[in-house]
Amino acid sequence: MNRKDLLGIEDLSREEIEEILSVAESMEEILERPIKIAPTLRGITVANLFFEPSTRTLNSFALAEKRLSADYINLSASSSSILKGETLLDTAKNIQAMEVDIIVIRHSIPGAPHFLAERLDASVINAGDGAHEHPTQALLDLNTIRKKMSTFDNLKVAIIGDIEHSRVARSLILGLNKMGAKAHICGPPTLIPKWMDTFDVTINYNLEEVLPDKDIIYILRLQMERQHESFIPSIREYIKYYSLTYERLKKYASPEVLIMHAGPINRGIEIESRVADSEYSLILDQVISGVAVRMSILYLLSRQKTNEDSN
Ligand code: CP
């Protein structure tokens, strides 16, 4: 991979995705050692700027940085001078001035990471920008699938739920298509955006019709915090038609199906606890993949930066 920033799956080629997944495999070897640390990023400083809440992404970036011996700092909106009126660009430039090499940013505004990437020498990694993209999530999802399936070719992945507000869905669909898999979208018509027509997907509004024959069922969180108008009549109705219950899973899905969800999960809304905690679930495997994939991305971007600095 020969790029300064990682901003979206849209920009990546299949070869770049394959390289990230291949390096992640080597990183998994480090994570299996009794002492899970390598000197790979010694001397590199990373700033994790999270202007939206996060459990998985922030902490797996922090662990990935620790495991590779990078120095890192964490900054959140509530503890930064953004609250005193400082702009995002001024904040980022001040962080960069402290000899920071890589900025990981999560922001509610789509394009915020791209805006910084154009204006900073530091590498920028998009850790989720509004409802636009969440590329590191898609890469860890692809890594989780790679470990379970022999090939991506013709793999059938159902993506169920709130597509409209989901950066996870957008990045995942792009990633699956690039790797040769097919995404099958399902959810209430009001939560499937018009722009879906431009993607290589099938669209169906009936969950029970979509479940059979799929290799993977990827459930999306119903994102109440991003719904500024009423997209569904009621939560009760959403559960009735779109919740993945154990009964539905057993009745309609293949016995070999695997279940994925990026988290956080709304238990009892988009997914029943009995499904989330079942033998079909890869939810915690996804979290495990997150550390190795983020180690891989940090390594590949820092290698590029080191090459540029020495030229
Ligand atoms: N999947 C994901 O992005 O989770 P967090 O919001 O906890 O980072």
mmCIF file of C-alpha atoms and ligand atoms in Angstrom:
data_model
loop_
_atom_site.group_PDB
_atom_site.id
_atom_site.type_symbol
_atom_site.label_atom_id
_atom_site.label_comp_id
_atom_site.label_asym_id
_atom_site.label_seq_id
_atom_site.Cartn_x
_atom_site.Cartn_y
_atom_site.Cartn_z
ATOM 1 C CA MET A 1 0.000 0.000 0.000
ATOM 2 C CA ASN A 2 1.453 3.272 -1.074
ATOM 3 C CA ARG A 3 -0.714 6.005 0.425
ATOM 4 C CA LYS A 4 -0.454 8.680 3.122
ATOM 5 C CA ASP A 5 -3.994 8.285 4.500
ATOM 6 C CA LEU A 6 -6.702 5.663 4.917
ATOM 7 C CA LEU A 7 -9.952 7.526 4.348
ATOM 8 C CA GLY A 8 -12.393 5.049 2.837
ATOM 9 C CA ILE A 9 -12.859 1.658 1.246
ATOM 10 C CA GLU A 10 -13.974 3.496 -1.880
ATOM 11 C CA ASP A 11 -10.344 4.571 -2.538
ATOM 12 C CA LEU A 12 -8.773 1.134 -1.973
ATOM 13 C CA SER A 13 -8.024 -1.437 -4.665
ATOM 14 C CA ARG A 14 -8.566 -5.161 -4.122
ATOM 15 C CA GLU A 15 -4.761 -5.563 -3.993
ATOM 16 C CA GLU A 16 -4.484 -2.978 -1.201
ATOM 17 C CA ILE A 17 -7.252 -4.704 0.789
ATOM 18 C CA GLU A 18 -5.494 -8.042 0.305
ATOM 19 C CA GLU A 19 -2.212 -6.527 1.511
ATOM 20 C CA ILE A 20 -3.881 -5.127 4.656
ATOM 21 C CA LEU A 21 -5.429 -8.537 5.398
ATOM 22 C CA SER A 22 -2.179 -10.357 4.702
ATOM 23 C CA VAL A 23 -0.196 -8.072 7.061
ATOM 24 C CA ALA A 24 -3.005 -8.495 9.637
ATOM 25 C CA GLU A 25 -2.290 -12.231 9.560
ATOM 26 C CA SER A 26 1.324 -11.524 10.606
ATOM 27 C CA MET A 27 0.056 -9.165 13.289
ATOM 28 C CA GLU A 28 -2.156 -11.970 14.641
ATOM 29 C CA GLU A 29 1.032 -13.964 15.243
ATOM 30 C CA ILE A 30 2.321 -11.146 17.484
ATOM 31 C CA LEU A 31 -1.001 -11.179 19.362
ATOM 32 C CA GLU A 32 -0.676 -14.928 19.994
ATOM 33 C CA ARG A 33 2.750 -14.556 21.672
ATOM 34 C CA PRO A 34 2.998 -14.700 25.487
ATOM 35 C CA ILE A 35 4.459 -11.158 25.370
ATOM 36 C CA LYS A 36 2.269 -9.385 22.811
ATOM 37 C CA ILE A 37 4.567 -6.599 21.768
ATOM 38 C CA ALA A 38 6.792 -5.755 18.790
ATOM 39 C CA PRO A 39 9.073 -2.739 18.263
ATOM 40 C CA THR A 40 7.649 -2.014 14.769
ATOM 41 C CA LEU A 41 6.334 1.499 15.490
ATOM 42 C CA ARG A 42 8.947 2.623 18.015
ATOM 43 C CA GLY A 43 9.466 6.364 17.536
ATOM 44 C CA ILE A 44 6.048 6.842 15.860
ATOM 45 C CA THR A 45 3.421 8.955 17.650
ATOM 46 C CA VAL A 46 -0.300 8.525 17.057
ATOM 47 C CA ALA A 47 -3.152 10.791 18.203
ATOM 48 C CA ASN A 48 -6.608 9.255 18.525
ATOM 49 C CA LEU A 49 -9.106 12.124 18.132
ATOM 50 C CA PHE A 50 -12.588 10.816 18.908
ATOM 51 C CA PHE A 51 -15.342 13.413 18.659
ATOM 52 C CA GLU A 52 -18.056 10.722 18.911
ATOM 53 C CA PRO A 53 -18.316 7.937 21.513
ATOM 54 C CA SER A 54 -16.525 4.645 20.896
ATOM 55 C CA THR A 55 -15.706 1.494 22.814
ATOM 56 C CA ARG A 56 -14.364 -0.898 20.169
ATOM 57 C CA THR A 57 -12.645 1.391 17.651
ATOM 58 C CA LEU A 58 -10.876 3.699 20.109
ATOM 59 C CA ASN A 59 -9.653 0.932 22.382
ATOM 60 C CA SER A 60 -8.556 -1.377 19.585
ATOM 61 C CA PHE A 61 -6.583 1.466 17.996
ATOM 62 C CA ALA A 62 -5.012 2.205 21.398
ATOM 63 C CA LEU A 63 -4.150 -1.480 21.887
ATOM 64 C CA ALA A 64 -2.810 -1.781 18.314
ATOM 65 C CA GLU A 65 -0.554 1.235 18.974
ATOM 66 C CA LYS A 66 0.639 -0.238 22.297
ATOM 67 C CA ARG A 67 1.299 -3.685 20.778
ATOM 68 C CA LEU A 68 3.522 -2.084 18.099
ATOM 69 C CA SER A 69 5.359 0.157 20.629
ATOM 70 C CA ALA A 70 4.029 3.486 19.268
ATOM 71 C CA ASP A 71 3.506 6.462 21.562
ATOM 72 C CA TYR A 72 -0.118 7.587 21.562
ATOM 73 C CA ILE A 73 -2.478 10.157 22.995
ATOM 74 C CA ASN A 74 -6.287 10.124 23.158
ATOM 75 C CA LEU A 75 -8.424 13.247 22.777
ATOM 76 C CA SER A 76 -12.215 13.402 23.049
ATOM 77 C CA ALA A 77 -14.581 16.289 22.255
ATOM 78 C CA SER A 78 -15.558 16.661 25.910
ATOM 79 C CA SER A 79 -11.932 17.067 27.046
ATOM 80 C CA SER A 80 -10.626 19.218 24.182
ATOM 81 C CA SER A 81 -10.520 22.961 23.502
ATOM 82 C CA ILE A 82 -13.143 22.400 20.767
ATOM 83 C CA LEU A 83 -15.542 23.137 23.669
ATOM 84 C CA LYS A 84 -13.924 26.617 23.926
ATOM 85 C CA GLY A 85 -14.554 27.291 20.230
ATOM 86 C CA GLU A 86 -11.337 26.022 18.644
ATOM 87 C CA THR A 87 -11.851 24.746 15.096
ATOM 88 C CA LEU A 88 -11.221 21.136 14.120
ATOM 89 C CA LEU A 89 -8.354 22.211 11.842
ATOM 90 C CA ASP A 90 -6.683 24.314 14.564
ATOM 91 C CA THR A 91 -7.008 21.411 17.003
ATOM 92 C CA ALA A 92 -5.480 18.989 14.493
ATOM 93 C CA LYS A 93 -2.661 21.394 13.532
ATOM 94 C CA ASN A 94 -1.792 21.884 17.220
ATOM 95 C CA ILE A 95 -1.730 18.122 17.762
ATOM 96 C CA GLN A 96 0.445 17.709 14.659
ATOM 97 C CA ALA A 97 2.823 20.393 15.960
ATOM 98 C CA MET A 98 3.599 18.059 18.892
ATOM 99 C CA GLU A 99 5.411 15.779 16.365
ATOM 100 C CA VAL A 100 2.434 13.490 15.836
ATOM 101 C CA ASP A 101 2.843 11.218 12.788
ATOM 102 C CA ILE A 102 -0.624 9.660 12.487
ATOM 103 C CA ILE A 103 -4.044 11.095 13.392
ATOM 104 C CA VAL A 104 -6.943 8.677 13.857
ATOM 105 C CA ILE A 105 -10.202 10.607 13.729
ATOM 106 C CA ARG A 106 -13.856 9.826 14.385
ATOM 107 C CA HIS A 107 -16.216 12.708 13.655
ATOM 108 C CA SER A 108 -19.956 13.158 13.098
ATOM 109 C CA ILE A 109 -19.392 15.221 9.922
ATOM 110 C CA PRO A 110 -18.945 13.182 6.714
ATOM 111 C CA GLY A 111 -15.659 14.186 5.081
ATOM 112 C CA ALA A 112 -13.993 15.528 8.259
ATOM 113 C CA PRO A 113 -11.031 13.076 7.899
ATOM 114 C CA HIS A 114 -10.652 14.008 4.193
ATOM 115 C CA PHE A 115 -10.643 17.711 5.119
ATOM 116 C CA LEU A 116 -7.772 17.139 7.571
ATOM 117 C CA ALA A 117 -5.871 14.790 5.256
ATOM 118 C CA GLU A 118 -5.668 17.497 2.581
ATOM 119 C CA ARG A 119 -4.283 20.042 5.054
ATOM 120 C CA LEU A 120 -1.905 18.012 7.265
ATOM 121 C CA ASP A 121 1.429 16.273 6.701
ATOM 122 C CA ALA A 122 0.437 13.670 9.283
ATOM 123 C CA SER A 123 -1.266 10.530 8.000
ATOM 124 C CA VAL A 124 -5.012 10.508 8.690
ATOM 125 C CA ILE A 125 -7.081 7.376 9.389
ATOM 126 C CA ASN A 126 -10.864 7.581 9.208
ATOM 127 C CA ALA A 127 -12.337 5.887 12.295
ATOM 128 C CA GLY A 128 -15.895 6.733 11.181
ATOM 129 C CA ASP A 129 -17.197 9.963 9.597
ATOM 130 C CA GLY A 130 -20.910 10.524 10.105
ATOM 131 C CA ALA A 131 -22.985 8.138 7.989
ATOM 132 C CA HIS A 132 -20.294 8.117 5.277
ATOM 133 C CA GLU A 133 -17.583 5.462 5.842
ATOM 134 C CA HIS A 134 -16.023 3.308 8.561
ATOM 135 C CA PRO A 135 -13.175 1.719 6.588
ATOM 136 C CA THR A 136 -11.317 0.040 9.454
ATOM 137 C CA GLN A 137 -14.568 -1.666 10.510
ATOM 138 C CA ALA A 138 -15.086 -3.010 6.978
ATOM 139 C CA LEU A 139 -11.486 -4.241 6.869
ATOM 140 C CA LEU A 140 -11.828 -6.057 10.190
ATOM 141 C CA ASP A 141 -15.130 -7.517 8.967
ATOM 142 C CA LEU A 142 -13.413 -8.761 5.799
ATOM 143 C CA ASN A 143 -10.621 -10.203 7.949
ATOM 144 C CA THR A 144 -13.187 -12.022 10.116
ATOM 145 C CA ILE A 145 -14.849 -13.459 6.991
ATOM 146 C CA ARG A 146 -11.478 -14.412 5.459
ATOM 147 C CA LYS A 147 -10.679 -16.513 8.512
ATOM 148 C CA LYS A 148 -13.947 -18.477 8.238
ATOM 149 C CA MET A 149 -14.447 -18.850 4.485
ATOM 150 C CA SER A 150 -12.158 -20.299 1.831
ATOM 151 C CA THR A 151 -12.956 -17.508 -0.642
ATOM 152 C CA PHE A 152 -14.873 -14.245 -1.060
ATOM 153 C CA ASP A 153 -15.898 -15.208 -4.589
ATOM 154 C CA ASN A 154 -19.692 -15.418 -4.882
ATOM 155 C CA LEU A 155 -20.099 -15.265 -1.099
ATOM 156 C CA LYS A 156 -23.663 -14.162 -0.285
ATOM 157 C CA VAL A 157 -23.886 -11.611 2.533
ATOM 158 C CA ALA A 158 -27.235 -10.264 3.730
ATOM 159 C CA ILE A 159 -26.994 -6.799 5.334
ATOM 160 C CA ILE A 160 -30.105 -6.148 7.402
ATOM 161 C CA GLY A 161 -31.529 -3.003 8.968
ATOM 162 C CA ASP A 162 -30.774 0.707 9.117
ATOM 163 C CA ILE A 163 -28.774 1.150 5.897
ATOM 164 C CA GLU A 164 -29.647 4.865 5.668
ATOM 165 C CA HIS A 165 -27.595 5.873 8.699
ATOM 166 C CA SER A 166 -24.893 3.214 8.484
ATOM 167 C CA ARG A 167 -21.291 4.019 7.606
ATOM 168 C CA VAL A 168 -20.586 0.369 8.446
ATOM 169 C CA ALA A 169 -22.947 -0.812 5.679
ATOM 170 C CA ARG A 170 -21.547 1.557 3.073
ATOM 171 C CA SER A 171 -17.920 0.555 3.705
ATOM 172 C CA LEU A 172 -18.803 -3.132 3.964
ATOM 173 C CA ILE A 173 -20.767 -3.181 0.679
ATOM 174 C CA LEU A 174 -17.853 -1.471 -1.108
ATOM 175 C CA GLY A 175 -15.380 -3.928 0.448
ATOM 176 C CA LEU A 176 -17.455 -7.026 -0.351
ATOM 177 C CA ASN A 177 -17.909 -5.923 -3.960
ATOM 178 C CA LYS A 178 -14.183 -5.276 -4.374
ATOM 179 C CA MET A 179 -13.401 -8.750 -3.012
ATOM 180 C CA GLY A 180 -15.880 -10.523 -5.319
ATOM 181 C CA ALA A 181 -18.692 -11.137 -2.793
ATOM 182 C CA LYS A 182 -22.308 -10.053 -3.238
ATOM 183 C CA ALA A 183 -24.284 -7.917 -0.750
ATOM 184 C CA HIS A 184 -28.050 -8.419 -0.366
ATOM 185 C CA ILE A 185 -29.691 -5.466 1.360
ATOM 186 C CA CYS A 186 -32.825 -5.719 3.490
ATOM 187 C CA GLY A 187 -34.658 -3.264 5.736
ATOM 188 C CA PRO A 188 -37.685 -0.980 5.860
ATOM 189 C CA PRO A 189 -37.985 1.073 2.617
ATOM 190 C CA THR A 190 -37.534 4.291 4.654
ATOM 191 C CA LEU A 191 -34.139 3.059 5.905
ATOM 192 C CA ILE A 192 -32.790 2.093 2.471
ATOM 193 C CA PRO A 193 -31.444 5.221 0.746
ATOM 194 C CA LYS A 194 -31.914 6.075 -2.925
ATOM 195 C CA TRP A 195 -28.148 5.978 -3.503
ATOM 196 C CA MET A 196 -28.264 2.201 -2.922
ATOM 197 C CA ASP A 197 -29.313 1.932 -6.603
ATOM 198 C CA THR A 198 -25.764 2.935 -7.563
ATOM 199 C CA PHE A 199 -24.236 -0.051 -5.704
ATOM 200 C CA ASP A 200 -23.981 -3.614 -6.964
ATOM 201 C CA VAL A 201 -26.497 -5.075 -4.466
ATOM 202 C CA THR A 202 -29.912 -6.703 -4.437
ATOM 203 C CA ILE A 203 -32.629 -4.958 -2.405
ATOM 204 C CA ASN A 204 -35.516 -6.729 -0.689
ATOM 205 C CA TYR A 205 -37.800 -5.367 2.051
ATOM 206 C CA ASN A 206 -38.845 -8.790 3.382
ATOM 207 C CA LEU A 207 -36.461 -10.335 5.920
ATOM 208 C CA GLU A 208 -37.866 -13.825 5.650
ATOM 209 C CA GLU A 209 -37.260 -13.837 1.897
ATOM 210 C CA VAL A 210 -33.649 -12.678 2.323
ATOM 211 C CA LEU A 211 -32.488 -15.101 5.044
ATOM 212 C CA PRO A 212 -32.362 -18.383 3.059
ATOM 213 C CA ASP A 213 -29.154 -19.329 1.195
ATOM 214 C CA LYS A 214 -26.958 -16.620 2.710
ATOM 215 C CA ASP A 215 -23.470 -17.436 3.974
ATOM 216 C CA ILE A 216 -23.412 -14.470 6.335
ATOM 217 C CA ILE A 217 -26.151 -12.348 7.896
ATOM 218 C CA TYR A 218 -24.805 -8.956 8.956
ATOM 219 C CA ILE A 219 -27.167 -7.128 11.308
ATOM 220 C CA LEU A 220 -26.994 -3.339 11.608
ATOM 221 C CA ARG A 221 -27.765 -1.324 14.703
ATOM 222 C CA LEU A 222 -30.924 0.769 14.592
ATOM 223 C CA GLN A 223 -29.250 4.192 14.957
ATOM 224 C CA MET A 224 -31.803 6.200 16.904
ATOM 225 C CA GLU A 225 -29.252 8.993 17.563
ATOM 226 C CA ARG A 226 -28.919 9.730 13.822
ATOM 227 C CA GLN A 227 -32.676 9.633 13.100
ATOM 228 C CA HIS A 228 -33.790 13.264 13.246
ATOM 229 C CA GLU A 229 -37.167 12.387 11.747
ATOM 230 C CA SER A 230 -39.343 9.355 12.143
ATOM 231 C CA PHE A 231 -38.132 6.655 9.738
ATOM 232 C CA ILE A 232 -40.110 3.792 11.256
ATOM 233 C CA PRO A 233 -43.628 3.771 12.769
ATOM 234 C CA SER A 234 -42.404 2.268 16.069
ATOM 235 C CA ILE A 235 -39.650 0.128 17.571
ATOM 236 C CA ARG A 236 -42.246 -2.568 18.204
ATOM 237 C CA GLU A 237 -43.089 -2.699 14.502
ATOM 238 C CA TYR A 238 -39.365 -2.770 13.559
ATOM 239 C CA ILE A 239 -38.859 -5.748 15.872
ATOM 240 C CA LYS A 240 -41.900 -7.511 14.413
ATOM 241 C CA TYR A 241 -40.609 -7.326 10.818
ATOM 242 C CA TYR A 242 -36.814 -6.980 11.000
ATOM 243 C CA SER A 243 -35.437 -8.314 14.290
ATOM 244 C CA LEU A 244 -33.232 -11.397 13.844
ATOM 245 C CA THR A 245 -34.833 -13.747 16.355
ATOM 246 C CA TYR A 246 -33.631 -17.269 17.051
ATOM 247 C CA GLU A 247 -36.924 -18.609 15.720
ATOM 248 C CA ARG A 248 -36.467 -16.777 12.387
ATOM 249 C CA LEU A 249 -32.841 -17.861 12.157
ATOM 250 C CA LYS A 250 -33.715 -21.533 12.669
ATOM 251 C CA LYS A 251 -36.738 -21.429 10.353
ATOM 252 C CA TYR A 252 -35.304 -19.521 7.365
ATOM 253 C CA ALA A 253 -31.477 -19.394 7.434
ATOM 254 C CA SER A 254 -28.945 -22.034 6.388
ATOM 255 C CA PRO A 255 -27.685 -24.218 9.294
ATOM 256 C CA GLU A 256 -24.120 -23.102 8.363
ATOM 257 C CA VAL A 257 -24.918 -19.373 8.415
ATOM 258 C CA LEU A 258 -22.692 -16.975 10.373
ATOM 259 C CA ILE A 259 -23.993 -13.839 12.114
ATOM 260 C CA MET A 260 -22.088 -10.549 12.268
ATOM 261 C CA HIS A 261 -22.763 -7.162 13.890
ATOM 262 C CA ALA A 262 -20.311 -4.265 14.282
ATOM 263 C CA GLY A 263 -21.602 -3.351 17.751
ATOM 264 C CA PRO A 264 -22.799 -1.805 19.887
ATOM 265 C CA ILE A 265 -25.789 -4.147 19.728
ATOM 266 C CA ASN A 266 -29.312 -3.221 20.794
ATOM 267 C CA ARG A 267 -30.296 -6.543 22.356
ATOM 268 C CA GLY A 268 -33.931 -7.371 21.679
ATOM 269 C CA ILE A 269 -34.270 -4.763 18.894
ATOM 270 C CA GLU A 270 -32.303 -5.629 15.738
ATOM 271 C CA ILE A 271 -30.994 -8.914 17.190
ATOM 272 C CA GLU A 272 -32.245 -11.279 19.878
ATOM 273 C CA SER A 273 -29.755 -12.050 22.653
ATOM 274 C CA ARG A 274 -30.078 -15.760 21.908
ATOM 275 C CA VAL A 275 -28.755 -15.096 18.386
ATOM 276 C CA ALA A 276 -26.020 -12.647 19.424
ATOM 277 C CA ASP A 277 -24.680 -15.134 21.966
ATOM 278 C CA SER A 278 -25.171 -18.249 19.815
ATOM 279 C CA GLU A 279 -22.669 -20.531 18.118
ATOM 280 C CA TYR A 280 -23.533 -18.756 14.836
ATOM 281 C CA SER A 281 -22.257 -15.413 16.107
ATOM 282 C CA LEU A 282 -18.930 -13.880 15.018
ATOM 283 C CA ILE A 283 -19.493 -10.670 16.975
ATOM 284 C CA LEU A 284 -16.537 -11.135 19.332
ATOM 285 C CA ASP A 285 -14.363 -12.561 16.509
ATOM 286 C CA GLN A 286 -14.913 -9.194 14.783
ATOM 287 C CA VAL A 287 -13.599 -7.395 17.860
ATOM 288 C CA ILE A 288 -10.541 -9.679 17.975
ATOM 289 C CA SER A 289 -9.849 -8.966 14.272
ATOM 290 C CA GLY A 290 -10.018 -5.233 15.010
ATOM 291 C CA VAL A 291 -6.701 -5.094 16.844
ATOM 292 C CA ALA A 292 -4.704 -7.018 14.202
ATOM 293 C CA VAL A 293 -6.233 -5.113 11.287
ATOM 294 C CA ARG A 294 -5.552 -1.749 12.913
ATOM 295 C CA MET A 295 -1.961 -2.851 13.656
ATOM 296 C CA SER A 296 -1.640 -3.688 9.956
ATOM 297 C CA ILE A 297 -2.994 -0.298 8.818
ATOM 298 C CA LEU A 298 -0.791 1.640 11.249
ATOM 299 C CA TYR A 299 2.257 -0.310 10.077
ATOM 300 C CA LEU A 300 1.537 0.137 6.351
ATOM 301 C CA LEU A 301 0.900 3.899 6.660
ATOM 302 C CA SER A 302 3.954 4.468 8.866
ATOM 303 C CA ARG A 303 6.136 2.481 6.437
ATOM 304 C CA GLN A 304 4.987 4.757 3.624
ATOM 305 C CA LYS A 305 5.696 7.821 5.764
ATOM 306 C CA THR A 306 9.162 6.572 6.731
ATOM 307 C CA ASN A 307 9.947 5.977 3.029
ATOM 308 C CA GLU A 308 8.780 9.527 2.133
ATOM 309 C CA ASP A 309 10.836 11.097 4.948
ATOM 310 C CA SER A 310 14.012 9.264 3.890
ATOM 311 C CA ASN A 311 13.657 10.359 0.204
HETATM 312 N N1 CP B 1 -18.084 -0.864 15.700
HETATM 313 C C1 CP B 1 -17.792 0.322 16.237
HETATM 314 O O1 CP B 1 -17.422 1.283 15.526
HETATM 315 O O2 CP B 1 -17.958 0.372 17.597
HETATM 316 P P1 CP B 1 -17.579 1.629 18.506
HETATM 317 O O3 CP B 1 -18.603 2.708 18.194
HETATM 318 O O4 CP B 1 -17.694 1.146 19.924
HETATM 319 O O5 CP B 1 -16.218 2.092 18.141
#
